[in-house]
Amino acid sequence: MKAHDGMYIDGAWRPAAGTDTIAVVNPADEQVIAHVPAGTAEDVDAAVRAARAAFPAWAATPPAERAALIAALRDALAARKDEIAATVTAELGAPPQAAQAIHAGLPVAVAGTYADLAATYGFEEEAGNSTVLLEPVGVVGAITPWNYPLHQIVAKVAPALAAGCTVVLKPAEDTPLTARHFAEAAHEAGLPAGVFNLVTGLGPVAGQALAEHPGVDMVSFTGSTAVGRRIGAVAGGAVKRVALELGGKSANVILPGADLAKAVAVGVANVMSNSGQTCSAWTRMLVHRDQYDEAVALAAQAVGKYVPGDRIGPLVNAKQQERVRGYIEQGVAEGARLVAGGPEAPLDKGYYVSPTVFADVTPAMTIAQEEIFGPVVSILAYEDEDDALRIANGTVYGLAGAVWAADDETAVAFARRMETGQVDINGGRFNPLAPFGGYKQSGVGRELGAHGLAEYLQTKSLQF
Ligand code: NAP
Ligand code: MG
């Protein structure tokens, strides 16, 4: 047993209260690579107590000092980049290049934005005869998914710490080893004991105990809409602050006049990235009727680059693989036309799914409505711009999207009418300072940048 096998609570690694463990599996070869403790309500309680005890001093720490500690955390993550990338490859199955650039690299950048924001944010405002103080909400229970194991943690913990909150993290059961690297980095950065705590465990046990704990003032959750609904209900019942980052079914809208080949290639790459396990993926490609056949041919060609086991990794576990293959079978059954891929597993070992492109998809089909969370693109035809808008907005989700047009002005005019939290204009780049979050059932609240920090603050007005 290594020194850090256990829970990170109150500034130290401690044995779990119980003896149950969770096996961590490498999804590329189905081998068990580690075991972590399955935390219970008892572990959660110890962690929440530590976070509560640490809260008053951390909240009173000058923002510049909090900023310096977040900068140290960023540096500790950067120093572990290779180790983190290797761990994400082992427990998520991400190809090494993506593990380095995205899974290990992006969180360093995001932590850096919060080191800057903590130092510069206006924690006090004037309004008429009032001074408005922006104060931390308190103890945050953070519950994260496996798809971007470290990014999802940093996108919650860094702004919470910047705001002056203390945190208890329950990471996904499939990717707890990356969370341990984060805890080690937090320790090395010198965060005071109890400011950050880690409890590994199962969602319905440790996750639920955390969401329900009366010592938790706010729950920040990223994951499925089904679990998000339950957490929202629990938080609502206890009148706790809640932030929910849920699923998506985003549209990649290609208007006439756009660079079709580029829009299709970037659109396919967007969905194949991380094996399709990205909540903001543009899983519906919308193409004008006159360009439809050409777009389908381009997409079938573009997807050929994604060779399973090389450019594209497996899905995270057998359950997700089965789920995604089930959606592909359903697409065929409902009359969509397979132009690449299909339900058969492409390799004998590992939880791989064939990169799949569907044509002749209509808006009412299951594969055009539900989040698949796998490497599956659906191409839909539209008649005119209003039709494209109806299709783009025609799901319960509203997390992200893309618009391609002859010029930015045309694309922006369309984007303004979309019911969604983010839109990339003519291939605009990801921005770690841009607020990220959902319209409609894609969630409540925003992550990243100054808006992500504001989620963890509450106001106190002083009248003079
Ligand atoms: P999930 O169950 O919603 O998992 C997200 C997190 O919530 C995990 O840490 C999970 O723990 C925890 N959790 C589960 N049940 C809980 C409960 N009753 N109370 C408190 N916490 C709980 O998601 P999943 O089952 O791993 O994935 C299923 C689907 O969710 C995917 O196919 C995809 O559609 C969607 N998803 C969306 C995102 C996103 O970024 N929005 C990310 C991942 C998945 P465990 O790890 O132990 O389950
Ligand atoms: Mg689950």
XYZ file of C-alpha atoms and ligand atoms in Angstrom:
513
model
C 0.000 0.000 0.000
C 1.450 3.344 -1.046
C 1.522 6.331 1.279
C -1.281 8.069 -0.595
C -3.636 5.043 -0.736
C -6.573 6.401 1.195
C -8.540 9.621 1.419
C -6.959 13.058 1.420
C -8.683 14.738 4.375
C -7.580 17.688 6.499
C -4.179 17.958 4.848
C -3.120 14.299 5.067
C -3.691 10.886 3.483
C -5.820 8.846 5.874
C -7.187 5.286 5.752
C -10.827 5.023 4.683
C -13.455 4.252 7.318
C -14.517 1.047 5.542
C -12.691 -1.739 3.719
C -14.520 -1.820 0.358
C -12.528 -0.897 -2.709
C -13.159 0.077 -6.333
C -11.144 -1.610 -9.100
C -9.731 0.805 -11.679
C -9.651 -0.725 -15.170
C -7.628 0.222 -18.238
C -10.318 0.405 -20.954
C -7.810 -0.274 -23.750
C -6.913 -3.771 -22.480
C -9.530 -4.426 -19.775
C -6.847 -5.049 -17.103
C -7.262 -3.940 -13.486
C -4.541 -1.365 -12.813
C -5.311 -0.292 -9.238
C -7.799 -0.287 -6.397
C -8.984 2.757 -4.468
C -11.106 2.880 -1.317
C -14.865 3.073 -1.784
C -15.647 5.939 0.558
C -18.722 5.929 2.766
C -20.870 8.547 4.482
C -18.391 8.391 7.369
C -15.484 9.470 5.140
C -17.618 12.208 3.594
C -18.544 13.453 7.053
C -14.883 13.634 8.115
C -14.012 15.533 4.936
C -16.900 17.985 5.290
C -15.967 18.652 8.927
C -12.396 19.404 7.854
C -13.623 21.727 5.098
C -15.973 23.523 7.533
C -13.206 23.983 10.073
C -10.877 25.400 7.411
C -13.468 27.719 5.893
C -13.349 30.827 8.138
C -9.576 31.274 7.848
C -9.520 30.535 4.118
C -12.399 32.932 3.449
C -10.504 35.623 5.382
C -7.218 34.997 3.538
C -6.463 38.027 1.327
C -7.257 37.274 -2.341
C -3.623 37.928 -3.309
C -2.520 35.119 -0.979
C -5.172 32.777 -2.321
C -3.953 33.708 -5.819
C -0.370 32.809 -4.927
C -1.443 29.391 -3.628
C -3.511 28.726 -6.783
C -0.457 29.692 -8.851
C 1.570 27.182 -6.811
C -1.116 24.572 -7.493
C -0.898 25.341 -11.225
C 2.882 24.884 -11.071
C 2.560 21.617 -9.143
C 0.160 20.325 -11.832
C 2.532 21.467 -14.579
C 5.433 19.671 -12.883
C 3.399 16.416 -12.950
C 2.233 16.728 -16.565
C 3.846 13.515 -17.793
C 2.628 11.477 -14.839
C -0.888 12.899 -15.196
C -0.981 12.209 -18.945
C 0.154 8.612 -18.401
C -2.518 8.136 -15.727
C -5.278 9.544 -17.967
C -4.136 7.171 -20.723
C -4.225 4.258 -18.274
C -7.610 4.892 -16.646
C -9.557 6.691 -19.408
C -7.830 5.276 -22.495
C -6.952 8.643 -24.046
C -4.271 8.390 -26.763
C -0.933 9.740 -25.404
C -0.884 12.894 -27.536
C -4.380 13.959 -26.452
C -3.582 13.000 -22.863
C -0.628 15.417 -22.904
C -2.124 18.315 -24.824
C -5.697 18.286 -23.561
C -6.040 16.233 -20.379
C -2.787 17.366 -18.725
C -2.300 20.705 -20.499
C -5.723 22.362 -20.331
C -6.076 22.140 -16.521
C -2.752 23.955 -16.106
C -4.096 26.774 -18.269
C -7.407 26.886 -16.375
C -5.666 26.899 -12.980
C -3.562 29.793 -14.313
C -6.640 31.810 -15.239
C -7.892 31.482 -11.645
C -4.540 32.448 -10.160
C -4.912 35.651 -12.212
C -8.611 36.146 -11.473
C -8.228 35.635 -7.715
C -5.698 38.466 -7.696
C -7.704 40.888 -9.842
C -11.388 40.105 -9.217
C -13.527 42.855 -7.696
C -14.700 41.305 -4.418
C -16.333 44.632 -3.494
C -18.691 46.850 -5.521
C -20.350 50.222 -4.976
C -24.072 50.636 -5.777
C -25.650 53.960 -4.774
C -25.331 54.288 -0.983
C -24.291 50.635 -0.632
C -21.066 48.703 -0.622
C -21.664 45.195 -1.911
C -19.309 42.519 -0.579
C -18.897 39.381 -2.684
C -18.272 36.612 -0.164
C -17.608 32.876 -0.591
C -20.645 30.585 -0.467
C -18.944 28.228 2.017
C -18.153 24.511 1.764
C -18.503 23.177 -1.780
C -19.245 19.529 -2.588
C -17.773 18.902 -6.049
C -18.884 15.789 -7.965
C -17.070 15.180 -11.236
C -17.307 12.793 -14.217
C -14.618 10.726 -15.930
C -14.582 12.217 -19.411
C -11.965 14.933 -18.708
C -10.818 13.674 -15.317
C -8.500 16.528 -14.362
C -10.160 19.381 -16.256
C -13.515 18.722 -14.586
C -11.832 18.857 -11.166
C -9.849 22.035 -11.855
C -12.872 23.762 -13.438
C -14.616 23.464 -10.056
C -11.866 23.511 -7.436
C -9.812 26.420 -8.820
C -12.683 28.966 -8.941
C -14.040 27.726 -5.592
C -10.631 28.303 -3.970
C -10.288 31.670 -5.719
C -13.650 32.698 -4.255
C -12.589 31.666 -0.731
C -14.614 28.450 -0.539
C -13.293 25.143 0.794
C -13.944 21.932 -1.129
C -14.719 18.229 -0.780
C -14.258 16.399 -4.105
C -15.904 13.098 -5.076
C -14.384 12.171 -8.460
C -15.808 9.597 -10.886
C -15.285 5.975 -9.874
C -13.701 5.225 -13.278
C -10.930 7.851 -12.967
C -9.910 8.263 -9.303
C -6.151 8.029 -9.947
C -6.004 11.360 -11.774
C -7.873 12.899 -8.823
C -5.119 11.619 -6.526
C -2.517 13.434 -8.588
C -4.578 16.582 -8.099
C -4.677 16.055 -4.317
C -0.917 15.517 -4.259
C -0.431 18.742 -6.209
C -2.744 20.622 -3.817
C -0.730 19.301 -0.891
C 2.590 20.223 -2.476
C 1.283 23.715 -3.303
C 0.834 24.303 0.418
C -2.929 24.761 0.631
C -3.856 24.930 4.321
C -5.194 21.670 5.808
C -8.909 21.130 5.101
C -9.157 23.658 2.253
C -9.213 20.814 -0.294
C -10.316 17.258 0.535
C -10.700 14.137 -1.616
C -13.082 11.238 -1.005
C -13.095 8.477 -3.635
C -16.187 6.322 -3.863
C -19.364 5.387 -5.688
C -21.871 8.012 -6.811
C -24.952 6.649 -5.048
C -22.938 6.212 -1.802
C -20.200 8.824 -1.390
C -21.620 11.233 -3.996
C -25.088 11.178 -2.528
C -23.781 11.525 1.054
C -21.836 14.599 -0.067
C -24.801 16.223 -1.836
C -27.032 15.563 1.185
C -24.568 16.576 3.917
C -25.938 19.523 5.936
C -22.399 20.921 6.234
C -22.195 21.424 2.459
C -23.395 24.859 1.319
C -23.162 24.307 -2.434
C -23.066 21.307 -4.753
C -21.280 21.615 -8.072
C -21.998 18.634 -10.306
C -20.993 17.630 -13.822
C -22.379 14.471 -15.376
C -25.563 12.916 -16.659
C -28.886 14.743 -16.740
C -30.486 11.883 -14.773
C -28.134 12.262 -11.797
C -28.113 16.072 -12.183
C -31.883 16.150 -11.698
C -31.562 14.193 -8.438
C -28.803 16.423 -7.145
C -30.805 19.512 -8.064
C -33.749 18.118 -6.099
C -31.592 17.300 -3.053
C -30.000 20.758 -3.137
C -33.363 22.458 -3.640
C -34.837 20.577 -0.683
C -32.059 21.815 1.582
C -31.943 25.318 -0.019
C -28.312 24.879 -1.106
C -26.650 26.620 -3.999
C -26.296 24.238 -6.945
C -24.413 24.290 -10.242
C -25.221 21.599 -12.813
C -23.232 20.969 -15.959
C -25.140 18.259 -17.809
C -25.449 16.705 -21.235
C -25.568 18.136 -24.711
C -26.645 17.413 -28.279
C -24.995 20.304 -30.015
C -25.467 21.361 -33.631
C -22.730 22.091 -36.162
C -24.623 24.345 -38.573
C -23.033 24.700 -42.002
C -24.697 27.549 -43.902
C -24.467 27.918 -47.710
C -21.337 29.866 -48.608
C -19.215 28.294 -45.843
C -16.009 26.404 -46.554
C -17.784 23.042 -46.658
C -14.701 20.790 -46.633
C -13.245 22.587 -43.615
C -16.539 22.735 -41.725
C -17.099 19.002 -42.224
C -13.510 18.016 -41.331
C -13.427 20.173 -38.180
C -16.917 18.954 -37.260
C -15.925 15.289 -37.540
C -12.704 15.928 -35.573
C -14.748 17.662 -32.863
C -16.919 14.577 -32.354
C -14.085 12.013 -32.584
C -11.978 13.872 -30.022
C -11.926 11.983 -26.688
C -13.809 9.118 -28.417
C -16.925 11.282 -28.530
C -17.041 11.553 -24.743
C -17.417 15.331 -24.651
C -20.612 16.964 -23.431
C -20.162 19.899 -25.834
C -19.498 17.712 -28.935
C -21.259 18.815 -32.155
C -22.944 15.472 -32.662
C -25.498 16.802 -35.186
C -24.154 18.177 -38.460
C -26.725 20.359 -40.256
C -26.186 20.796 -44.006
C -28.275 22.517 -46.715
C -30.182 20.077 -48.940
C -28.177 21.195 -52.034
C -24.821 20.336 -50.396
C -25.972 17.257 -48.530
C -24.478 14.478 -50.670
C -21.150 16.258 -50.904
C -21.040 16.761 -47.107
C -21.851 13.087 -46.461
C -19.027 11.983 -48.782
C -16.600 14.389 -47.099
C -17.587 13.171 -43.620
C -17.186 9.496 -44.569
C -13.729 10.326 -45.882
C -12.761 12.452 -42.853
C -13.710 9.769 -40.330
C -11.357 7.257 -42.008
C -8.411 8.926 -40.265
C -9.660 7.825 -36.840
C -8.237 4.339 -36.506
C -9.339 2.686 -33.225
C -6.365 1.981 -30.996
C -4.298 4.641 -32.734
C -5.855 8.087 -33.324
C -8.953 7.252 -31.300
C -9.076 5.480 -27.942
C -11.687 3.209 -26.346
C -14.728 4.339 -24.395
C -14.273 4.540 -20.645
C -15.942 1.253 -19.684
C -17.944 -1.723 -20.964
C -21.246 -0.112 -19.985
C -20.586 2.998 -22.075
C -19.426 0.823 -24.983
C -22.667 -1.183 -24.837
C -24.744 1.966 -24.525
C -23.170 3.587 -27.570
C -23.389 0.408 -29.664
C -27.047 0.241 -28.670
C -27.614 3.764 -29.989
C -25.950 2.826 -33.292
C -28.260 -0.193 -33.618
C -31.224 2.021 -32.838
C -30.169 4.518 -35.522
C -30.145 1.730 -38.096
C -33.484 0.394 -36.833
C -35.092 3.845 -37.123
C -33.971 4.174 -40.766
C -30.779 6.217 -40.685
C -28.134 5.233 -43.254
C -24.682 4.100 -42.050
C -21.942 5.618 -44.199
C -19.052 4.691 -41.879
C -18.645 2.496 -38.811
C -21.471 0.518 -37.250
C -22.358 -1.356 -34.060
C -19.677 -4.067 -34.270
C -16.687 -3.580 -31.960
C -13.633 -2.853 -34.141
C -11.100 -4.644 -31.901
C -11.266 -7.894 -29.930
C -10.048 -6.347 -26.710
C -10.800 -3.013 -25.128
C -14.015 -0.985 -25.028
C -13.678 0.394 -28.552
C -16.508 1.625 -30.769
C -16.138 2.145 -34.538
C -16.078 5.811 -35.553
C -19.547 6.098 -37.056
C -21.267 8.476 -39.481
C -25.025 8.395 -40.083
C -26.729 10.056 -43.070
C -30.463 10.515 -43.710
C -31.015 11.342 -40.060
C -34.281 13.147 -39.311
C -34.764 15.435 -36.296
C -37.180 13.119 -34.477
C -34.874 10.081 -34.484
C -33.458 8.945 -31.147
C -29.893 9.447 -32.396
C -30.778 13.085 -33.211
C -32.332 13.734 -29.787
C -30.399 11.841 -27.117
C -26.822 12.276 -25.945
C -24.877 9.268 -27.268
C -21.470 10.063 -25.693
C -19.501 8.140 -28.287
C -17.834 8.639 -31.690
C -21.065 9.015 -33.661
C -21.949 11.886 -36.030
C -25.449 12.350 -37.433
C -25.859 14.400 -40.625
C -29.215 16.132 -41.097
C -30.458 18.081 -44.135
C -32.230 21.450 -43.864
C -34.244 23.399 -46.451
C -33.521 26.998 -45.419
C -32.131 29.002 -42.475
C -35.348 28.926 -40.470
C -35.505 25.172 -40.890
C -31.872 24.892 -39.778
C -32.652 26.970 -36.687
C -35.697 24.849 -35.806
C -33.583 21.689 -36.046
C -30.637 23.210 -34.147
C -32.919 24.320 -31.290
C -35.104 21.226 -31.444
C -33.707 19.215 -28.519
C -33.984 19.507 -24.740
C -30.287 20.431 -24.618
C -28.393 23.680 -25.252
C -24.737 23.422 -24.301
C -22.645 24.324 -27.355
C -22.626 24.515 -31.129
C -20.904 25.846 -34.206
C -21.908 28.001 -37.159
C -20.021 28.202 -40.435
C -20.938 30.815 -43.063
C -19.380 32.903 -45.831
C -18.533 35.581 -43.236
C -18.580 36.033 -39.452
C -21.484 38.499 -39.582
C -23.823 35.941 -41.167
C -22.702 33.261 -38.715
C -23.167 35.573 -35.704
C -26.691 36.537 -36.838
C -27.589 32.834 -36.797
C -25.757 32.173 -33.512
C -27.785 34.906 -31.773
C -30.937 32.880 -32.460
C -29.525 29.615 -31.064
C -30.633 28.378 -27.630
C -27.198 27.358 -26.416
C -24.416 28.458 -24.082
C -21.460 28.478 -26.491
C -21.096 28.852 -30.250
C -17.855 28.618 -32.230
C -17.964 31.004 -35.180
C -16.272 29.771 -38.385
C -13.940 27.495 -36.423
C -13.241 29.808 -33.466
C -10.814 28.361 -30.920
C -11.606 27.112 -27.407
C -11.174 29.893 -24.856
C -10.579 28.941 -21.186
C -11.881 32.366 -20.097
C -15.247 32.022 -21.875
C -18.154 30.983 -19.633
C -19.170 27.378 -20.306
C -22.580 25.981 -19.418
C -26.022 25.149 -20.614
C -29.305 26.598 -21.746
C -32.388 24.420 -21.162
C -31.651 20.933 -19.728
C -27.913 21.233 -20.317
C -27.591 22.720 -16.895
C -27.701 25.540 -14.403
C -24.796 27.909 -13.912
C -21.501 28.495 -15.697
C -17.925 27.305 -15.352
C -14.622 28.943 -16.391
C -13.510 32.557 -16.368
C -14.968 35.302 -14.195
C -18.512 33.902 -14.557
C -17.244 30.572 -13.221
C -15.803 32.357 -10.185
C -19.033 34.271 -9.552
C -20.884 30.938 -9.084
C -19.036 30.469 -5.792
C -19.830 33.921 -4.386
C -22.789 35.412 -2.551
C -23.450 39.088 -1.889
C -23.744 41.095 1.297
C -24.949 44.693 0.935
C -23.843 47.365 3.421
C -25.911 50.589 3.364
C -24.379 53.922 4.342
P -22.990 10.070 -13.848
O -23.452 8.822 -13.196
O -23.894 11.240 -13.900
O -21.592 10.462 -13.143
C -21.147 11.752 -12.798
C -20.690 11.791 -11.348
O -21.823 11.704 -10.482
C -19.771 10.641 -10.947
O -18.827 11.078 -10.014
C -20.767 9.692 -10.325
O -20.184 8.706 -9.517
C -21.639 10.642 -9.565
N -22.952 10.098 -9.176
C -23.645 9.076 -9.743
N -24.800 8.876 -9.093
C -24.850 9.783 -8.082
C -25.797 10.073 -7.060
N -26.936 9.400 -6.936
N -25.518 11.084 -6.200
C -24.384 11.793 -6.315
N -23.450 11.549 -7.256
C -23.677 10.573 -8.136
O -22.536 9.756 -15.316
P -22.084 8.344 -15.894
O -23.027 7.254 -15.450
O -20.682 8.130 -15.542
O -22.275 8.586 -17.459
C -23.564 8.381 -18.030
C -23.891 9.425 -19.072
O -23.744 10.725 -18.526
C -22.979 9.445 -20.288
O -23.329 8.499 -21.232
C -23.177 10.849 -20.776
O -24.348 10.918 -21.562
C -23.362 11.652 -19.519
N -22.108 12.338 -19.094
C -22.029 13.661 -19.245
C -20.866 14.315 -18.869
C -20.711 15.799 -19.011
O -19.585 16.279 -19.103
N -21.778 16.570 -18.987
C -19.798 13.607 -18.338
C -19.927 12.219 -18.163
C -21.091 11.614 -18.542
P -19.762 7.313 -10.221
O -18.562 7.612 -11.011
O -19.510 6.384 -9.101
O -20.919 6.876 -11.079
Mg -22.441 6.450 -12.958
